[in-house]
Structure formats: structure tokens, C-alpha cells
CSV table of C-alpha atoms in Angstrom, one decimal:
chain,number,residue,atom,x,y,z
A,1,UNK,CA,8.8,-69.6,-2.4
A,2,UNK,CA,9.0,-66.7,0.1
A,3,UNK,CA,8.3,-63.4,-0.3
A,4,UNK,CA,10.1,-60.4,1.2
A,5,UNK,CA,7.5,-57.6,2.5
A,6,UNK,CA,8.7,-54.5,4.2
A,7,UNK,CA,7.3,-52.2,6.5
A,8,UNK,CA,8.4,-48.8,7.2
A,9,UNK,CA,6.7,-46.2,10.0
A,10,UNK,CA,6.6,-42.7,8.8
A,11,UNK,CA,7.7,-41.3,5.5
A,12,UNK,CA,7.6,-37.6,5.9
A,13,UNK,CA,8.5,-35.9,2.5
A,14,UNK,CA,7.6,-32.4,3.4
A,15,UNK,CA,9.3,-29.0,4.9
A,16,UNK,CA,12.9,-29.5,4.6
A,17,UNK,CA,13.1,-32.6,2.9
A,18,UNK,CA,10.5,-31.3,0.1
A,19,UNK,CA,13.5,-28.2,0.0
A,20,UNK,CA,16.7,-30.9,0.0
A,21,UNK,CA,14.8,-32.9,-2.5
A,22,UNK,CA,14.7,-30.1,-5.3
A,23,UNK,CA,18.6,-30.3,-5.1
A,24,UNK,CA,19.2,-34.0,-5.3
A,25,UNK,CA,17.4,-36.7,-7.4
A,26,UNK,CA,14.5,-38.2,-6.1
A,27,UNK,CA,15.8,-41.1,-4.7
A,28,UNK,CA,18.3,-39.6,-2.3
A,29,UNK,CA,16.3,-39.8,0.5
A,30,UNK,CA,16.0,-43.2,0.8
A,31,UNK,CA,19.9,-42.4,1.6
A,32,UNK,CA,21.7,-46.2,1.0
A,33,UNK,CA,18.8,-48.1,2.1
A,34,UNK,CA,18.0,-47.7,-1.7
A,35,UNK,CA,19.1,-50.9,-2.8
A,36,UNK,CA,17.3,-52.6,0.2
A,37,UNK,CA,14.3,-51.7,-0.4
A,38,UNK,CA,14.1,-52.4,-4.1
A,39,UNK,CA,15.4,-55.8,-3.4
A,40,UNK,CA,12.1,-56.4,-1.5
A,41,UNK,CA,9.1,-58.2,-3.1
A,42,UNK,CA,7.2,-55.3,-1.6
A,43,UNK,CA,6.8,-52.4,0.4
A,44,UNK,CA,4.2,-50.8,2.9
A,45,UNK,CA,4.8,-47.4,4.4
A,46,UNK,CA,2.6,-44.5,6.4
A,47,UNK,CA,2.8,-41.5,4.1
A,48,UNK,CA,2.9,-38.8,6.8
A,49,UNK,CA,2.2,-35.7,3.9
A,50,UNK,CA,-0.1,-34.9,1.5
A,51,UNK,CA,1.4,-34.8,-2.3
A,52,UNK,CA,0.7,-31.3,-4.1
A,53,UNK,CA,1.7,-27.9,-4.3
A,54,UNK,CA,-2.0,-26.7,-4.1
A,55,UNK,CA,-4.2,-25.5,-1.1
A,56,UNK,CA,-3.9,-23.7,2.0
A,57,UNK,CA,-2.7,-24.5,5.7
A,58,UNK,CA,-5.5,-25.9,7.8
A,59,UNK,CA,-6.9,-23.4,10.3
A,60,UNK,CA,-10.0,-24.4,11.0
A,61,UNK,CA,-8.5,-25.7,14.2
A,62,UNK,CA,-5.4,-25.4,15.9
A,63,UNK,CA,-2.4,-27.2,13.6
A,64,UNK,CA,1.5,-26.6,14.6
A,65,UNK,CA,2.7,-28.3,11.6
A,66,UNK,CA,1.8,-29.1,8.4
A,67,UNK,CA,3.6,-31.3,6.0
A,68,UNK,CA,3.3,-31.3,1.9
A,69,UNK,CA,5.8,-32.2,-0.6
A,70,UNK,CA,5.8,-31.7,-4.4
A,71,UNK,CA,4.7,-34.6,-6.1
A,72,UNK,CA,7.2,-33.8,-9.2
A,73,UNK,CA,9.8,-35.4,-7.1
A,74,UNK,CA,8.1,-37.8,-4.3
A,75,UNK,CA,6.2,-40.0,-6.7
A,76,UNK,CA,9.3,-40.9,-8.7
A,77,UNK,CA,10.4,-41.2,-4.8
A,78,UNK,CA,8.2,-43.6,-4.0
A,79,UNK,CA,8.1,-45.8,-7.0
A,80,UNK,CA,11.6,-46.0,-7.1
A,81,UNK,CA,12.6,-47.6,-3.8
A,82,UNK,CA,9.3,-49.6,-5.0
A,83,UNK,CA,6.7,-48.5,-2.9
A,84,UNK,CA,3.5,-50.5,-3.5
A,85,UNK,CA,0.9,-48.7,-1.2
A,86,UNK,CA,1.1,-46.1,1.4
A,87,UNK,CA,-1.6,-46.0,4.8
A,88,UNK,CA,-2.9,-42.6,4.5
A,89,UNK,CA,-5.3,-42.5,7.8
A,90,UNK,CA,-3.0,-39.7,9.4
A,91,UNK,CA,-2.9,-36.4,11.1
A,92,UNK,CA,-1.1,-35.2,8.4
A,93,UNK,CA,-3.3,-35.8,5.0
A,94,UNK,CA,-5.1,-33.2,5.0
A,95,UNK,CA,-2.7,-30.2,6.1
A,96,UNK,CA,-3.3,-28.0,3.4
A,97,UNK,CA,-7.3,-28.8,2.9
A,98,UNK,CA,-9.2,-30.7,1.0
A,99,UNK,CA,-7.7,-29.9,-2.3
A,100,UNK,CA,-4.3,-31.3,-1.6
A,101,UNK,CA,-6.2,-34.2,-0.3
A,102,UNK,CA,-8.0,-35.2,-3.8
A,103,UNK,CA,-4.2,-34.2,-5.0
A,104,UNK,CA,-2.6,-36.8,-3.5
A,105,UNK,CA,-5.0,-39.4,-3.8
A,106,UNK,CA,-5.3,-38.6,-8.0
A,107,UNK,CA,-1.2,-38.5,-7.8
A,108,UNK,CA,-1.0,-41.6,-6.2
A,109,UNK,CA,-3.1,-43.5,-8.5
A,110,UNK,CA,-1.5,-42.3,-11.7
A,111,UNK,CA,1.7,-43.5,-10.3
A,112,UNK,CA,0.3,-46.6,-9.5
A,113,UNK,CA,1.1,-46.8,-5.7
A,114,UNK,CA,-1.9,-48.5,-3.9
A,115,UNK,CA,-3.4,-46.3,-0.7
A,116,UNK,CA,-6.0,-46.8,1.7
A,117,UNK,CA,-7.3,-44.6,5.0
A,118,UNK,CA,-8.6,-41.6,3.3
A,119,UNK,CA,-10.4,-40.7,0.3
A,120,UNK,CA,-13.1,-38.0,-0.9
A,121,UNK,CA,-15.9,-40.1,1.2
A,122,UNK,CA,-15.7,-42.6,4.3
A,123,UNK,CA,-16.9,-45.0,2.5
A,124,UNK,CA,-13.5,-44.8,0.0
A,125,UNK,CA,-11.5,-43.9,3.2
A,126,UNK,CA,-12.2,-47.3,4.8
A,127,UNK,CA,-12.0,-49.2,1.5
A,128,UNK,CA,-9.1,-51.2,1.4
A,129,UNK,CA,-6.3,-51.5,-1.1
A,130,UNK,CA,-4.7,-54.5,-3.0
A,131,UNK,CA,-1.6,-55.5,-3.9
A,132,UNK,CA,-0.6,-58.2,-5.7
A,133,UNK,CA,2.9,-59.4,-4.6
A,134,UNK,CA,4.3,-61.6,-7.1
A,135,UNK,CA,1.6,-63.9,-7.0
A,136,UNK,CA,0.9,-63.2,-3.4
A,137,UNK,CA,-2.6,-61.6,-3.0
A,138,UNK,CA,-1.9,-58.6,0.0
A,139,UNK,CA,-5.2,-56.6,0.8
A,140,UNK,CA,-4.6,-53.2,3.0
A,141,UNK,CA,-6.8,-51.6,5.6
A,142,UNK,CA,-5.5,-48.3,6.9
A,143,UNK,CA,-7.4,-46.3,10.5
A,144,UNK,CA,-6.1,-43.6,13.0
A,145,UNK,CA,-7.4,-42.0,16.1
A,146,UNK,CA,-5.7,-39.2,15.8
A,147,UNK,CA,-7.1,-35.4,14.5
A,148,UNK,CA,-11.0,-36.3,14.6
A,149,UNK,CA,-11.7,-33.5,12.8
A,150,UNK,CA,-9.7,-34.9,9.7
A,151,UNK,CA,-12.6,-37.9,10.0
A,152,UNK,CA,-14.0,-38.9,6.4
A,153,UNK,CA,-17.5,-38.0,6.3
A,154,UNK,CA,-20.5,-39.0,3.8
A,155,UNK,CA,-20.1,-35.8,2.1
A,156,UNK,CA,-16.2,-34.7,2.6
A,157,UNK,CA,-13.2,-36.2,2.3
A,158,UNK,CA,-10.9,-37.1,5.4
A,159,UNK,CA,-9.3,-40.1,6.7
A,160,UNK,CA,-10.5,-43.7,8.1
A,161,UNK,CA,-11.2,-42.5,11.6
A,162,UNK,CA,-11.9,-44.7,14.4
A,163,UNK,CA,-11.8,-44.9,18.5
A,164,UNK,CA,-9.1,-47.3,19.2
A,165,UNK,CA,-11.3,-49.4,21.6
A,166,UNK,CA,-12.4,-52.8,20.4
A,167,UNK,CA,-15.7,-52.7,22.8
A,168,UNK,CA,-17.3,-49.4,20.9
A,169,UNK,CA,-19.7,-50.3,19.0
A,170,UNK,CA,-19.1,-48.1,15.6
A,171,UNK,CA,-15.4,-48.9,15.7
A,172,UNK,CA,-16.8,-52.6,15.3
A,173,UNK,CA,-18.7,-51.8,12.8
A,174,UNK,CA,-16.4,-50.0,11.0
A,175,UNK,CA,-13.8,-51.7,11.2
A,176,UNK,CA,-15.6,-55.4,10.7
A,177,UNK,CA,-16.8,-53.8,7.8
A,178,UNK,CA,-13.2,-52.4,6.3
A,179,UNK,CA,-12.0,-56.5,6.7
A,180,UNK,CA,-14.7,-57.7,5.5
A,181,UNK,CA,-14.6,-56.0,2.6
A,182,UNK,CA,-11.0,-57.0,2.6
A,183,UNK,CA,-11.7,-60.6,2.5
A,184,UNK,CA,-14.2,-60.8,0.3
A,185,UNK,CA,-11.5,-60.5,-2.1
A,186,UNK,CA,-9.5,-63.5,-0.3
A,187,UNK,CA,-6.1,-62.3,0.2
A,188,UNK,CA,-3.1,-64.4,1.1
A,189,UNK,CA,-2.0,-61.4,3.4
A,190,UNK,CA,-4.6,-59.5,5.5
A,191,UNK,CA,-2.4,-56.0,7.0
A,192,UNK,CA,-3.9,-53.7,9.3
A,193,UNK,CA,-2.6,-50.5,9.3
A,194,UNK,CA,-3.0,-47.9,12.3
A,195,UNK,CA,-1.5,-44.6,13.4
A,196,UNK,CA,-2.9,-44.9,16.7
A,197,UNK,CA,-1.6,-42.9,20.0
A,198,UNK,CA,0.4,-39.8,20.7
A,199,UNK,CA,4.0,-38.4,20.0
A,200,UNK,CA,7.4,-39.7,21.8
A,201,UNK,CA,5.8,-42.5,24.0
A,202,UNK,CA,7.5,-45.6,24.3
A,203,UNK,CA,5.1,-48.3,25.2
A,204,UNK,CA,1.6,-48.9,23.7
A,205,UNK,CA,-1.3,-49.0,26.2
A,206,UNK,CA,-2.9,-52.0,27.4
A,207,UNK,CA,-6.0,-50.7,24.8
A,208,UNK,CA,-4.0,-50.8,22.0
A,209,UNK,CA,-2.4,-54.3,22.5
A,210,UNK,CA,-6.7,-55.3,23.6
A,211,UNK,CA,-7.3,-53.9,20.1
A,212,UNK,CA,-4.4,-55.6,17.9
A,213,UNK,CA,-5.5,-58.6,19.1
A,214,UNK,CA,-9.3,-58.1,18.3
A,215,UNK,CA,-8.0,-57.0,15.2
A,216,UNK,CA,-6.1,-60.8,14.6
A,217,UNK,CA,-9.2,-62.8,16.2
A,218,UNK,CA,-11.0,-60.9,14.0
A,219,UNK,CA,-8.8,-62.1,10.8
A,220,UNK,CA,-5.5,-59.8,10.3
A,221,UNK,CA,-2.5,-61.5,9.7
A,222,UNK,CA,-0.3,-58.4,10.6
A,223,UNK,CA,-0.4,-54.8,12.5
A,224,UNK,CA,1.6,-52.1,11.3
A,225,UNK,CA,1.4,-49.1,14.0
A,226,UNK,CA,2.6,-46.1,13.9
A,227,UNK,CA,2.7,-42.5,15.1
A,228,UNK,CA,4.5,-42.1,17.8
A,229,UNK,CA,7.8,-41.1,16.1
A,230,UNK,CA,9.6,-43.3,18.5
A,231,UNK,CA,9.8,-47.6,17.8
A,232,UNK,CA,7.9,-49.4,20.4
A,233,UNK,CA,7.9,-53.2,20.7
A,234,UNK,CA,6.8,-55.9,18.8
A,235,UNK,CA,4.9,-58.4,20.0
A,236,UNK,CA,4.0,-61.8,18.2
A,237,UNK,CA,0.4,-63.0,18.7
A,238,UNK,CA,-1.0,-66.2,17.7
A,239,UNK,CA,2.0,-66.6,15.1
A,240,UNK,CA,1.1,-63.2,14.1
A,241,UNK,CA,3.4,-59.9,14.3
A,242,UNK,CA,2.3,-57.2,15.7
A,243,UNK,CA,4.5,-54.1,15.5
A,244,UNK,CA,3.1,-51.5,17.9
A,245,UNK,CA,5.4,-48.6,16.4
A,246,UNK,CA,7.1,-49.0,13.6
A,247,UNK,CA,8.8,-45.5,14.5
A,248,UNK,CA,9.8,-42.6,11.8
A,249,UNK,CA,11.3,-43.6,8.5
A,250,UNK,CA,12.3,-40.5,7.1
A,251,UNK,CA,11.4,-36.9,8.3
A,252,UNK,CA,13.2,-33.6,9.1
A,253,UNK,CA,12.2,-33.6,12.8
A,254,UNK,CA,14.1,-32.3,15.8
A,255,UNK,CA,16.1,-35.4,17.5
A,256,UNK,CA,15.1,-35.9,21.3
A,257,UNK,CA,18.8,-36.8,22.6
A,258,UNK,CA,16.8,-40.0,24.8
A,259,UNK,CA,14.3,-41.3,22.7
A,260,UNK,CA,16.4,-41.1,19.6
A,261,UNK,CA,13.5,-40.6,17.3
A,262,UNK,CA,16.0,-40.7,14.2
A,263,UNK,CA,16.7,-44.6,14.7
A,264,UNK,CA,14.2,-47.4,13.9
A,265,UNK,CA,14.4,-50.2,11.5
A,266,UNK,CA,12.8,-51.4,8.3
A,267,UNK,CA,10.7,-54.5,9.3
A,268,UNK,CA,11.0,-57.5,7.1
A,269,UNK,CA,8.2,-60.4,6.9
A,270,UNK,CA,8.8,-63.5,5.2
A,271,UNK,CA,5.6,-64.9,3.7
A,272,UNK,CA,5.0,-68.3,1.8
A,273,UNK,CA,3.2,-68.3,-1.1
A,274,UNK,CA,0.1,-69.7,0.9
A,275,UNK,CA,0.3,-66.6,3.1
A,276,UNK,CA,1.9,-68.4,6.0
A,277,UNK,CA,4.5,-65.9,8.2
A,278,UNK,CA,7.9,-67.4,8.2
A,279,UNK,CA,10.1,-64.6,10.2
A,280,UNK,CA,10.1,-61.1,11.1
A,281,UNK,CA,13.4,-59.5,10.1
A,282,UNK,CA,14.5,-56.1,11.7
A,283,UNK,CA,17.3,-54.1,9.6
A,284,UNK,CA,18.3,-51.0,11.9
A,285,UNK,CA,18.0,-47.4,10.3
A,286,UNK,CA,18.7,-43.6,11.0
A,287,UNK,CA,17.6,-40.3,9.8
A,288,UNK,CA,20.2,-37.8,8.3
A,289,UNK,CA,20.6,-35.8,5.8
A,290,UNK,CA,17.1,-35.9,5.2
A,291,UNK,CA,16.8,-39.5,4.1
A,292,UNK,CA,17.0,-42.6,5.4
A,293,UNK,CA,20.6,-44.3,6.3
A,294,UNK,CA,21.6,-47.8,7.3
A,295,UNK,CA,22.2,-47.4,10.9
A,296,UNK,CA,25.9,-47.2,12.1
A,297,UNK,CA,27.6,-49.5,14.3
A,298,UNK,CA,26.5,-47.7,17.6
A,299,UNK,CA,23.0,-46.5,16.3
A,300,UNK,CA,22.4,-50.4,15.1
A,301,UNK,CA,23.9,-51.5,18.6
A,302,UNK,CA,21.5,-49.3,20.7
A,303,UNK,CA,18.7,-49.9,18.2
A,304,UNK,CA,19.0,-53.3,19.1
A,305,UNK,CA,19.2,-53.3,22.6
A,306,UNK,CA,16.1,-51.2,23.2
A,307,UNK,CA,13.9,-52.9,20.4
A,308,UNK,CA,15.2,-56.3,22.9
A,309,UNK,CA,13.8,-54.5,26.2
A,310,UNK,CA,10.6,-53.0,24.7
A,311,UNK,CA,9.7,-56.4,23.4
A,312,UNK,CA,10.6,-58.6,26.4
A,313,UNK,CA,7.5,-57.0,27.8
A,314,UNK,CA,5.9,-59.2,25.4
A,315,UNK,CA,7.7,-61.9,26.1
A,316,UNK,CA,9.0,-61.9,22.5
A,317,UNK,CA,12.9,-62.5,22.3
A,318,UNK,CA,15.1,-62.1,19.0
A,319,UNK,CA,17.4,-63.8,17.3
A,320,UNK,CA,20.8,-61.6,15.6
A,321,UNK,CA,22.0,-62.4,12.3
A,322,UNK,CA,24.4,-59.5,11.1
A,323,UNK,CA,23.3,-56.0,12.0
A,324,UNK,CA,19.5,-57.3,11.6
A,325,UNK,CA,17.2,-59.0,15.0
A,326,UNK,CA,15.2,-62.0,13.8
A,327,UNK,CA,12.2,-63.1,15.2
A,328,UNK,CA,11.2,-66.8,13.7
A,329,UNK,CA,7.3,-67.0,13.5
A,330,UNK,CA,4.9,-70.3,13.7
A,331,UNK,CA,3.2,-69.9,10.0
């Protein structure tokens, strides 16, 4: 048997979405990707918003935006495209303070929806999360470099925070102990989950591709990036995806006219029931409306064409089947 496991980029429920979303039921913004994503066996997204209507804006430093929706409408949101755990290591968790923080986490276990890369200590924010798939056993890490002073301490809640650079010694440490952890519990799936790097850049670094792969030697099965609001390419190592940005799922976000920061795709795994990767499917998407949107013919078509080009860096190549790419995988 295989199992169908999506991955989507950034899920930004707050600002105007929060405000469309009071006016539409609660599944509207996944557009008509709806039925898409419930067909899946599961679902993995990077929550880029805290869940509450409590606290106050960060100011302890500098902060342009800050995202929070009401959890009224996004858990019923989540659950109903049949979201089964969200990465919370972000620059956005803990916009409005601590408070909202503990909200969302207490919101997101009532409704059931796995999380992992915050919590109210580091050790909880570098926990992982599992997911039973079926009968496929899926265990979740979650870490970001970004917004150091969101950083989980002993004391104070924050997010998993780590350097991305696979030669510093407490990002080993960390991070060995995060998967450890992880496979103590021996999954059939080991993700790794990172919003890593900054805004509207294109191509990952040569650290971050040195640190995906440290993060497979070291036993992940597959890298979900994010954060740069833009797609980047994917990049299959050792039979193992790697998806260096999985771009912006849903958000309210001005559109650069160039980087098109309103297309991406939600990425498709096929897993066996031994936890062998089969393919990675690519279903092209855009933003409007404030939800999510099967991409048009000309979105899909340019979607396509620059997922091809970022990737060939890689030397990965796609197959096309329909709108979707393909990209078969060794197991």
C-alpha cells in the first residue's frame, strides 16, 4: 500500500485572511484545493501565525509584521482540509507574546493537530511530534534560524532555534538530540522541518544544501524548507527529497510581479507502508482571494518551468503527468 503525504510551505491565516475568513466558512481558504487535500493520507504545513485573539504586538524589538488569526475559524480550518501537524519554529509564533504563544499551542492540541518547533520550554520546542498515518508511523522535527530572539529558552517559551551550519557544535547537539528523540520512537517516516533563510531568494545557499544533507546522513527521510515566500528547487539526495522552499501556501501578501510569490505547489510523497519513498508529486497552486487555488493554465505552465530550472541545478529532472511534475524516487 502507498500512502499519499502532502507538504505545503506557509499557511498564513492572519491580517486579511483572519478578516475574509469571518465572512466565509472556514474552509474557503483552501479555495478548490479542498478536496485535494482531504483526499491525502496526510498533511504537513508551516503555520506562519499564532492562533488567538489574546496578547499584544511584539515590541521588544523591531517587528514590521505580525500575523494572528482567530482560532474560532482556523482550527475547524485546519482540520478540515485534514491537517495533521503544523512546524511551528517560525518568525511569526510569537507576534503577539508569549500568551498567544501558549494559545496556540493549547488550541492546537484540543483540536488534535500535531505541532512541533515551539513550546513553553526548549526542551518542548525541540520535542518532536507524531503522527500516525494510517498505519504509517511519521515523527516531526521542526527548527528555524530566523528571529533569535523568539529562541525557546529553559525558562520561556519560544521556538526550536538553531544556526543553520552542520559544523557548530550546539546546532549538533541540538539537533542530534531532536532526531534522536525522534527515533527512539521508530518511525516509518523521519521529516525535518526548517524555515531557514531570508525573504524572496531564489536559490538556497551552499550551507543550507551542506546542512540537508547532514540532516539525511544523520537519518531524515525528508526536508521540508521554508521561508522564503518564493519556491526554490528540489533536490533528491540519496533517494531522499529534499525541498529547499516549499514557497507560500496561503497568505495575504503583496505579489512581486518576478518572483511570483503567489504560485508554488502542494508537494506529494508517495510512501510504502515500510517507509520506503516511491515519488514526489508536484500539483501547481496560486494565492487569491485569500485562499489557496489550483493554479491556472498559465500560472501551472510558468510554475513548471521554473520549478524545472531551479532544480536542474541539482541535477534533478521531472517527469509531467497532467498539470502535476513527477519526480520517481529510489525507495
Amino acid at each position: 500500500m502507498r500512502h499519499r503525504i502532502g507538504f505545503a510551505g506557509d499557511v498564513m491565516l492572519g491580517r486579511l485572511v483572519d478578516e475574509a475568513q469571518r465572512r466565509r466558512p472556514a474552509t474557503a481558504v483552501w479555495g478548490d484545493v479542498l478536496d485535494r487535500l482531504r483526499g491525502l493520507d496526510g498533511l504537513f504545513v508551516n503555520l506562519e501565525c499564532c492562533l488567538s485573539t489574546r496578547g499584544r504586538p511584539w515590541r521588544r524589538t523591531r517587528r514590521a509584521f505580525h500575523f494572528r488569526a482567530d482560532p474560532d475559524w482556523a482550527v475547524p480550518a485546519l482540520a478540515g482540509a485534514g491537517v495533521d501537524c503544523c512546524a511551528l519554529a517560525n518568525n511569526h509564533v510569537l507576534d503577539y507574546e508569549e500568551e498567544a504563544l501558549r494559545d496556540t499551542l493549547d488550541t492546537l492540541d484540543e483540536g488534535g493537530i500535531a505541532r512541533a518547533g515551539a513550546g513553553r520550554t526548549r526542551e518542548e520546542a525541540f520535542e518532536p511530534a507524531a503522527v500516525t498515518v494510517n498505519d504509517l508511523d511519521v515523527a516531526f522535527v521542526s527548527f528555524t534560524d530566523n528571529t533569535s530572539e523568539y529562541a525557546a529558552a529553559e525558562g520561556s517559551p519560544g521556538t526550536a532555534y538553531v544556526e543553520i551550519d552542520a559544523d557548530d557544535e550546539g546546532t549538533r547537539t541540538a539537533v542530534r538530540g531532536a532526531l534522536a528523540r525522534a527515533a527512539e520512537r521508530d518511525p516509518d517516516l523521519l521529516v525535518a522541518s526548517l524555515h531557514w533563510g531570508p525573504n524572496m531568494v531564489e536559490e538556497p545557499p551552499e550551507s543550507f544544501r551542506a546542512f540537508a544533507h547532514w540532516l539525511i546522513d544523520e537519518g531524515a527521510d525528508l526536508i521540508h524548507g521554508h521561508s522564503a515566500h518564493v519556491f526554490q528547487g528540489v533536490e533528491a539526495y540519496r533517494g531522499r527529497p529534499i525541498l529547499y522552499d516549499a514557497g507560500d501556501f496561503v497568505d495575504d501578501y503583496a505579489v512581486d510581479g518576478r518572483l511570483r510569490n503567489d504560485r508554488s505547489f502542494l508537494f506529494v510523497a508517495s510512501v510504502t507502508d515500510s517507509g520506503d519513498l516511491r515519488e514526489l508529486r508536484l500539483h501547481p497552486t496560486e494565492i487569491y482571494d485569500y485562499s489557496v487555488h489550483e493554479a491556472g493554465p498559465d500560472a501551472a505552465g510558468w510554475s513548471r518551468t521554473r520549478m524545472r530550472e531551479l532544480s536542474a541545478a541539482f541535477g534533478t529532472s521531472f517527469e509531467r503527468d497532467g498539470d502535476a511534475l513527477v519526480l520517481p524516487l529510489g525507495g
